[in-house]
Coordinates of C-alpha atoms and ligand atoms in Angstrom, one line a residue:
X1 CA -53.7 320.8 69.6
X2 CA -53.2 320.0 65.9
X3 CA -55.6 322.3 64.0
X4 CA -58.9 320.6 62.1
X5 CA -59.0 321.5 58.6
X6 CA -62.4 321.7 57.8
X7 CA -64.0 320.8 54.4
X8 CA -65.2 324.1 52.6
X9 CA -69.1 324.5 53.0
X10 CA -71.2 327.4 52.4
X11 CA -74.2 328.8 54.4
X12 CA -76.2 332.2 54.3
X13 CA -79.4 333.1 55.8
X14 CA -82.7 335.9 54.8
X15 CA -85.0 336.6 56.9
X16 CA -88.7 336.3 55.7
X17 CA -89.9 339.6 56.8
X18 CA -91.5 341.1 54.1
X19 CA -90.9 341.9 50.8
X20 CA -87.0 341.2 49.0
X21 CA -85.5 344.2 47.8
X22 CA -82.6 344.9 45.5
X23 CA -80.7 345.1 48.2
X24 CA -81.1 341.7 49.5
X25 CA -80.4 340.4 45.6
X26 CA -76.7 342.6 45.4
X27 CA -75.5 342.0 48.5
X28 CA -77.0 338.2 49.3
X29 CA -79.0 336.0 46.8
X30 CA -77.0 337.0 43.4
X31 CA -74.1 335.9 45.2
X32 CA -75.5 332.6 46.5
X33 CA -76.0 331.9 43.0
X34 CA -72.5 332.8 41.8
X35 CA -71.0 330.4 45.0
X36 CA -73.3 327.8 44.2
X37 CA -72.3 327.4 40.9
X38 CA -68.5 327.7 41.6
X39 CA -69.4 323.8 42.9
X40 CA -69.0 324.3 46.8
X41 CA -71.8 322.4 49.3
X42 CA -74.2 325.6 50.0
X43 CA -76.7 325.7 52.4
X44 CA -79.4 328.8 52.2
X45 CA -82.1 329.8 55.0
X46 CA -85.2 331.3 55.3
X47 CA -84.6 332.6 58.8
X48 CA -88.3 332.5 60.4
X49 CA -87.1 332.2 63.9
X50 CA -85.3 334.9 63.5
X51 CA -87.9 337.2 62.5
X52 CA -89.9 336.5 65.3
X53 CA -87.3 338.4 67.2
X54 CA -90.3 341.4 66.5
X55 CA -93.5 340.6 66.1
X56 CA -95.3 339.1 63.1
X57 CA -98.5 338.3 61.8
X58 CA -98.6 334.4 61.6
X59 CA -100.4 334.4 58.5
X60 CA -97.7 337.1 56.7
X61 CA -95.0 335.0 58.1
X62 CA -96.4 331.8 56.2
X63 CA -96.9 333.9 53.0
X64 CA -93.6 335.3 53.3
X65 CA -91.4 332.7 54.1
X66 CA -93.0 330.7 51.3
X67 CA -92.5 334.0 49.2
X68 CA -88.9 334.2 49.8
X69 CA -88.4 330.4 48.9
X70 CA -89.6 331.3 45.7
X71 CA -87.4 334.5 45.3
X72 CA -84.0 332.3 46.2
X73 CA -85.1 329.7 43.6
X74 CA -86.1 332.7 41.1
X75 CA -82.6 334.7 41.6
X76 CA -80.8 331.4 40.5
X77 CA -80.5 329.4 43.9
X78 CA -81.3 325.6 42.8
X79 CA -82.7 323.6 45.3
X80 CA -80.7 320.3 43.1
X81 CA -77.5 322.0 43.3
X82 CA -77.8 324.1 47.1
X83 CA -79.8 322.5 50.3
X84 CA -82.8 324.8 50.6
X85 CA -84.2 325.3 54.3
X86 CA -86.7 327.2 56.2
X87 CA -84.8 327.4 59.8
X88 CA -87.3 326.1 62.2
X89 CA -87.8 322.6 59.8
X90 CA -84.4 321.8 61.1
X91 CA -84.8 322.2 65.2
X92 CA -80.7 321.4 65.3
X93 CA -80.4 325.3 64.8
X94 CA -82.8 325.9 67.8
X95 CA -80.7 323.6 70.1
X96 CA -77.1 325.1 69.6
X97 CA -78.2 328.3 69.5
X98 CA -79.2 327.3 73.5
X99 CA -75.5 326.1 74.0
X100 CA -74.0 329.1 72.3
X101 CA -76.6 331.0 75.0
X102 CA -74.5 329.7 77.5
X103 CA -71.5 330.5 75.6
X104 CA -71.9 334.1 74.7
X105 CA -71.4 336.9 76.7
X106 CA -73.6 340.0 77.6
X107 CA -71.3 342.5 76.6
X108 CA -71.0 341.0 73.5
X109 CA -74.6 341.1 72.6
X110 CA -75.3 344.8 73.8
X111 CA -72.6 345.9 71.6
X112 CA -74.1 344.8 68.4
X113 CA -74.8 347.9 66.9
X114 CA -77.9 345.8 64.7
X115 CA -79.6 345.5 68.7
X116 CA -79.0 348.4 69.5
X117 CA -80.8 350.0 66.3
X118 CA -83.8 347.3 66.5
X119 CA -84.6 347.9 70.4
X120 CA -84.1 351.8 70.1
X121 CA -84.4 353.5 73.3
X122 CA -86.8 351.3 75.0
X123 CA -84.6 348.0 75.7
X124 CA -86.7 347.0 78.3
X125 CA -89.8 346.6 76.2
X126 CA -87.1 344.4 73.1
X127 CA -87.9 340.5 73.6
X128 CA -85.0 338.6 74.9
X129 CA -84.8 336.7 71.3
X130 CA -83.7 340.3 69.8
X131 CA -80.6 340.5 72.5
X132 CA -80.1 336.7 71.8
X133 CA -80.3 337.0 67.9
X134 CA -76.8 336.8 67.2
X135 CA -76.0 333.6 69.0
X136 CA -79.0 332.0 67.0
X137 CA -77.0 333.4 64.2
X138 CA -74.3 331.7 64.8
X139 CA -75.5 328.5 65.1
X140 CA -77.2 328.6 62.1
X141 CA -74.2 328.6 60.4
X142 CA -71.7 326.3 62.9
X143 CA -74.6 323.4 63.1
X144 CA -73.3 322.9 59.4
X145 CA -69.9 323.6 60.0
X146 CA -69.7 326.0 57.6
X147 CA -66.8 328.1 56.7
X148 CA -67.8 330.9 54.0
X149 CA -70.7 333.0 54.4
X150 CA -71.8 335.3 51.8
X151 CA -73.4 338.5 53.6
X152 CA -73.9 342.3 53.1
X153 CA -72.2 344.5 55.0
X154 CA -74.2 345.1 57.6
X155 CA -73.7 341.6 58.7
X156 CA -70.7 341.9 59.5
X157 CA -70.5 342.8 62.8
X158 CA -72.4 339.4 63.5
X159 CA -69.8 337.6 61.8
X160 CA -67.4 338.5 63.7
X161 CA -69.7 337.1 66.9
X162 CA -69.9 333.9 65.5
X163 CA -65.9 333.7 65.6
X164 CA -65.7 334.8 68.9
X165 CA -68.5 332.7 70.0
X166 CA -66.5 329.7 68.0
X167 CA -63.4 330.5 69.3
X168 CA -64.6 330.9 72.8
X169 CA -66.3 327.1 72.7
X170 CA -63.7 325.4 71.6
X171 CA -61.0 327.1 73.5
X172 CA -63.5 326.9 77.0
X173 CA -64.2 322.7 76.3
X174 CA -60.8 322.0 75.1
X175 CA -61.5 321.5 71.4
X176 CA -61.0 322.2 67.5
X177 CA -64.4 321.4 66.6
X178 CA -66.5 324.8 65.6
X179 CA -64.6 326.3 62.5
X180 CA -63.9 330.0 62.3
X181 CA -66.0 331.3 59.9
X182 CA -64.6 333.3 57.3
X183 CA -67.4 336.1 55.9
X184 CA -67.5 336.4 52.3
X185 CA -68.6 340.8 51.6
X186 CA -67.6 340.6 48.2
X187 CA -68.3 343.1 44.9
X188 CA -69.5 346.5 44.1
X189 CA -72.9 346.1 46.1
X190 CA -72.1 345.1 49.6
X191 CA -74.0 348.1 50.8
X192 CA -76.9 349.5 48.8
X193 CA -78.1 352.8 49.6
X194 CA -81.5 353.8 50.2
X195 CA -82.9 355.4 46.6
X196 CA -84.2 358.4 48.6
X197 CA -81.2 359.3 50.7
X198 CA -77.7 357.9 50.3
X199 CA -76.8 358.1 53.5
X200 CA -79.2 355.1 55.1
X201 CA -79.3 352.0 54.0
X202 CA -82.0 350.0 51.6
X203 CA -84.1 348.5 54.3
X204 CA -87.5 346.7 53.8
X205 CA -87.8 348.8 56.8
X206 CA -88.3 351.8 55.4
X207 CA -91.4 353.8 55.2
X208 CA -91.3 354.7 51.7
X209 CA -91.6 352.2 49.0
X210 CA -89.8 354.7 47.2
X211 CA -86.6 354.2 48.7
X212 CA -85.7 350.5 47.2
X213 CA -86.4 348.4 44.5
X214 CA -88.4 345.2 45.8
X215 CA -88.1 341.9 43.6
X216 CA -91.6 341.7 43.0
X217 CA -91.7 345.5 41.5
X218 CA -93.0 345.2 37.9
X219 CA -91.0 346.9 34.8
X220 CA -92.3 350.3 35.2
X221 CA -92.4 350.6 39.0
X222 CA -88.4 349.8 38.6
X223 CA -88.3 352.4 36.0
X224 CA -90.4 355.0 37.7
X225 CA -88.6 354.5 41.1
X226 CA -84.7 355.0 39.5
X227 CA -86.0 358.3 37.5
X228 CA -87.3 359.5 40.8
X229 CA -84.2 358.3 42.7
X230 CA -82.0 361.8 44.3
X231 CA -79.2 362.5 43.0
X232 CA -76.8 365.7 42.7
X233 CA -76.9 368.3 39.4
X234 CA -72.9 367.3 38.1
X235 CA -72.0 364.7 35.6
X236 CA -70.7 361.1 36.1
X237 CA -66.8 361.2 37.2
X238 CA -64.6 359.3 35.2
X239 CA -62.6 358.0 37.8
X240 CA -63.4 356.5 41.3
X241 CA -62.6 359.5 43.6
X242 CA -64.7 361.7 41.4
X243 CA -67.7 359.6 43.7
X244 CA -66.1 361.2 47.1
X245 CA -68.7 363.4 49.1
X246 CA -71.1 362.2 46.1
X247 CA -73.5 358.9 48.0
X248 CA -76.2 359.3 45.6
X249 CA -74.1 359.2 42.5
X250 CA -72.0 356.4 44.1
X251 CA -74.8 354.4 45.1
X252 CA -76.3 354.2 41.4
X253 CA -73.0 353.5 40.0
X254 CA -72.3 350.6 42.7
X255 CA -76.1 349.2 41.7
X256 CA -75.0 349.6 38.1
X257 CA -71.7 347.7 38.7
X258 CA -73.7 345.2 41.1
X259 CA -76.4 344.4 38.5
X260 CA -73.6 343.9 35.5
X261 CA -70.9 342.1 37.2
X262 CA -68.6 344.8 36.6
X263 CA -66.3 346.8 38.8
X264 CA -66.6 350.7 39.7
X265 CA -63.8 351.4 37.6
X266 CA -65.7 349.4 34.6
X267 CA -69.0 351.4 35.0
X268 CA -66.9 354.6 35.6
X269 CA -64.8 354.2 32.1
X270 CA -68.4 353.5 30.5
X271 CA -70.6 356.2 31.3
X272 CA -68.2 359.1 32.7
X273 CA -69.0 362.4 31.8
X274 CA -72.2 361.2 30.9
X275 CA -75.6 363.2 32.8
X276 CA -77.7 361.4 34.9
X277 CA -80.6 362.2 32.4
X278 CA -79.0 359.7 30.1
X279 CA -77.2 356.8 33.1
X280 CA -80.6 356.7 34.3
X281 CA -82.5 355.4 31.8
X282 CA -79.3 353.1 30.9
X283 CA -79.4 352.0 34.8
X284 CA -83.7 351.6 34.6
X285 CA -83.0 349.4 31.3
X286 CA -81.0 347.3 33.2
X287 CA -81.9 346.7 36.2
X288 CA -85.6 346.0 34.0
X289 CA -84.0 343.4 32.2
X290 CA -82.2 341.7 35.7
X291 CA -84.6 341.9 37.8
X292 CA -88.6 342.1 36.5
X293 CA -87.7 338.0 35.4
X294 CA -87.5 337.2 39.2
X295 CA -90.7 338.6 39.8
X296 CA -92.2 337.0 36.8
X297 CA -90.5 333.6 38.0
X298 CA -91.4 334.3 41.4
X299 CA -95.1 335.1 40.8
X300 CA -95.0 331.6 38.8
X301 CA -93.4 329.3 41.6
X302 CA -95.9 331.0 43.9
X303 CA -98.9 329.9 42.5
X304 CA -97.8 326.7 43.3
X305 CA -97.0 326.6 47.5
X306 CA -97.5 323.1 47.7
X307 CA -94.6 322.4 45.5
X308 CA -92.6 325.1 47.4
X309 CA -93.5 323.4 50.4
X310 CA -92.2 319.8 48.9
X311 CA -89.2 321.5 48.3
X312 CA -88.5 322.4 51.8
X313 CA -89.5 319.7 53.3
X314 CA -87.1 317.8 51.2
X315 CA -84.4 320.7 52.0
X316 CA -84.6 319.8 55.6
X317 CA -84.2 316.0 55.0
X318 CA -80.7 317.2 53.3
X319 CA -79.9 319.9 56.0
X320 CA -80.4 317.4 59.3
X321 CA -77.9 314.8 57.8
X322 CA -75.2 317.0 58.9
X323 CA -76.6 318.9 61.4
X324 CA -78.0 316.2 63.6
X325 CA -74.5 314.2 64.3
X326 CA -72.7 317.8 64.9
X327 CA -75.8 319.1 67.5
X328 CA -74.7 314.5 69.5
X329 CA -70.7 315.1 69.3
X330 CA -71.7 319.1 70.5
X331 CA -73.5 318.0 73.5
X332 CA -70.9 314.9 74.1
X333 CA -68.3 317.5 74.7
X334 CA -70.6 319.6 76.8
X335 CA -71.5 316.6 78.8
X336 CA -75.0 315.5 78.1
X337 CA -76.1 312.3 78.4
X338 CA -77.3 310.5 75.5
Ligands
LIG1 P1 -81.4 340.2 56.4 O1 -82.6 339.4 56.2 O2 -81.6 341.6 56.9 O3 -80.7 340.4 54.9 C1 -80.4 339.3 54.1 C2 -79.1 339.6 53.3 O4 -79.2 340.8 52.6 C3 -78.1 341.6 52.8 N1 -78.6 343.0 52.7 C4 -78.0 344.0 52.0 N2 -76.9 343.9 51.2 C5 -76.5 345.0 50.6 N3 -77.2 346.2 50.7 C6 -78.3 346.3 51.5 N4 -79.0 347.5 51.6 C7 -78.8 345.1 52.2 N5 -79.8 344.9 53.0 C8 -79.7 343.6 53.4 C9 -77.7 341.3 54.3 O5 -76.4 341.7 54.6 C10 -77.9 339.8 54.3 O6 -76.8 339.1 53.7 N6 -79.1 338.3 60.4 C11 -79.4 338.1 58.9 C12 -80.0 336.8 58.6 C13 -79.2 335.6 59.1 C14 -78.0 335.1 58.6 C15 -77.7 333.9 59.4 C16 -77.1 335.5 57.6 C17 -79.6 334.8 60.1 N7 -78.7 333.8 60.3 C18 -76.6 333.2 59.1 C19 -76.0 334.8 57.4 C20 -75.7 333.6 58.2 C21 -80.3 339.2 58.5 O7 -81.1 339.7 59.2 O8 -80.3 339.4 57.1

């Protein structure tokens, strides 16, 4: 079989469950930006059916979906330059993820260590979406063919399902067609820490608000919330390994690094040596100055939803002229009639 070269298309996914945190921007929507602009076809997500893996309020999930619309747009996604979607305006995603049902394979899904944290100790009571999540996953992104997706770390575990679940398909029918994705965990920020303990992740899971900085925190919340943040008594290192055994002091540096486009090593040759009474207030001042605009701008495009909305709607228009003639040739090779 010769092998399909497939044209370079981008696709990453959020899931509208509550509020955006710092986090999400370092490891995901900055760097949707930055791919954007580097003039590849990017397609971004607003994952709805994916957070009704667990349950949700329907009226939160409206506000919040059309919230997080408004933070891609605000952290520099342009729905002129990327295609824009909420997933469940494009039902092509819905469909393959059925096929890639019958494609995945049990053991696969119980060893995702993202289930196994989300259904705790009482599986039984998990809906069957949550076991199935990662073959929804990965039809998201192979409905478009894509080939790059920008994640966080912890996605990548899921990443590596969509290959296998790519692989598998094409090997089981015969074919090239499903490219093997290749995930894109990039920069100094793939995993931000929680600002309370450095040893668990930034989660809008977390109980305390304290923990993570959300987009829509205003200036002195930001402030207050990294002057608060744990950390250990000694001075900054001045070179990388100086952060071993050290996840607080790493974690601020890597947010530094994320927020400034600049590498550990950058940050490190900066402010070693200094105290964290004085990289504090240099870390508040900037992340104030990167990140209270995308609440400003996001509190702006949300006053008008109808607009937001438009934008969508238009989105999935985009979105279905690929994904439509990929779902007909998937289910001519899986026999359907049609
Ligand atoms: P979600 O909604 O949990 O997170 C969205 C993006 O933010 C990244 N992220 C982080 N990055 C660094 N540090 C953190 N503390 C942190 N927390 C979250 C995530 O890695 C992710 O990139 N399953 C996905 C959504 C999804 C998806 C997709 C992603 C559905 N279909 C297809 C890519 C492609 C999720 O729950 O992300």
């Amino acid at each position: 079989m010769t092998e399909t070269t497939f044209t370079p298309r981008v696709f990453s996914g959020i899931q509208p469950s509550g509020d955006l945190h710092l986090g999400n921007y370092l490891g995901a929507l900055k760097r949707f930006a930055d791919a954007q602009d580097k003039g590849v076809q990017s397609i971004y997500c607003m994952v709805d059916l994916h957070a009704i893996t667990v349950p949700q309020n329907p009226a939160d999930l409206k506000r919040s979906t059309r919230e997080l619309a408004a933070g891609f747009i605000a952290s520099g996604v342009s729905p002129e330059k990327s295609i824009l979607i909420n997933q469940s305006q494009v039902p092509e995603h819905a469909q393959l993820a059925w096929i890639f049902n019958c494609v995945a394979r049990m053991g696969w899904m119980g060893r995702m260590t993202q289930w196994k944290d989300k259904a705790g100790k009482n599986a039984e009571a998990a809906s069957l979406g949550l076991f199935a999540y990662p073959a929804l996953m990965a039809a998201d992104i192979l409905i478009y063919h894509a080939t790059h997706v920008p994640v966080g770390e912890d996605q990548k575990q899921h990443l590596e399902l969509t290959r296998d679940i790519a692989a598998k398909f094409n090997h089981d029918y015969g074919v090239d067609f499903f490219p093997i994705t290749e995930p894109v965990i990039e920069g100094a920020a793939t995993r931000v820490m929680s600002l309370r303990d450095g040893a668990k992740k930034m989660s809008k899971s977390d109980p305390s608000d304290a923990s993570r900085i959300n987009l829509t925190d205003d200036a002195d919340t930001i402030a207050k919330k990294i002057r608060k943040a744990k950390t250990d008594p000694d001075a900054l290192p001045s070179e990388v390994e100086g952060l071993k055994d050290r996840p607080e002091a790493r974690n601020l540096v890597n947010i530094y690094a994320g927020l400034n486009d600049q590498t550990v090593e950058q940050v490190l040759a900066d402010h070693g040596g200094q105290q964290f009474g004085t990289f504090k207030p240099a870390l508040a001042e900037l992340a104030v100055s990167k990140i209270a605009p995308i609440s400003t701008e996001m509190a702006r495009l949300m006053s008008d939803v109808t607009e937001i909305d438009r934008l969508l709607a238009h989105g999935a228009e985009q979105a279905r002229e690929i994904s439509a003639p990929i779902l007909k040739k998937t289910y001519e090779i899986v026999g359907m009639v049609g």
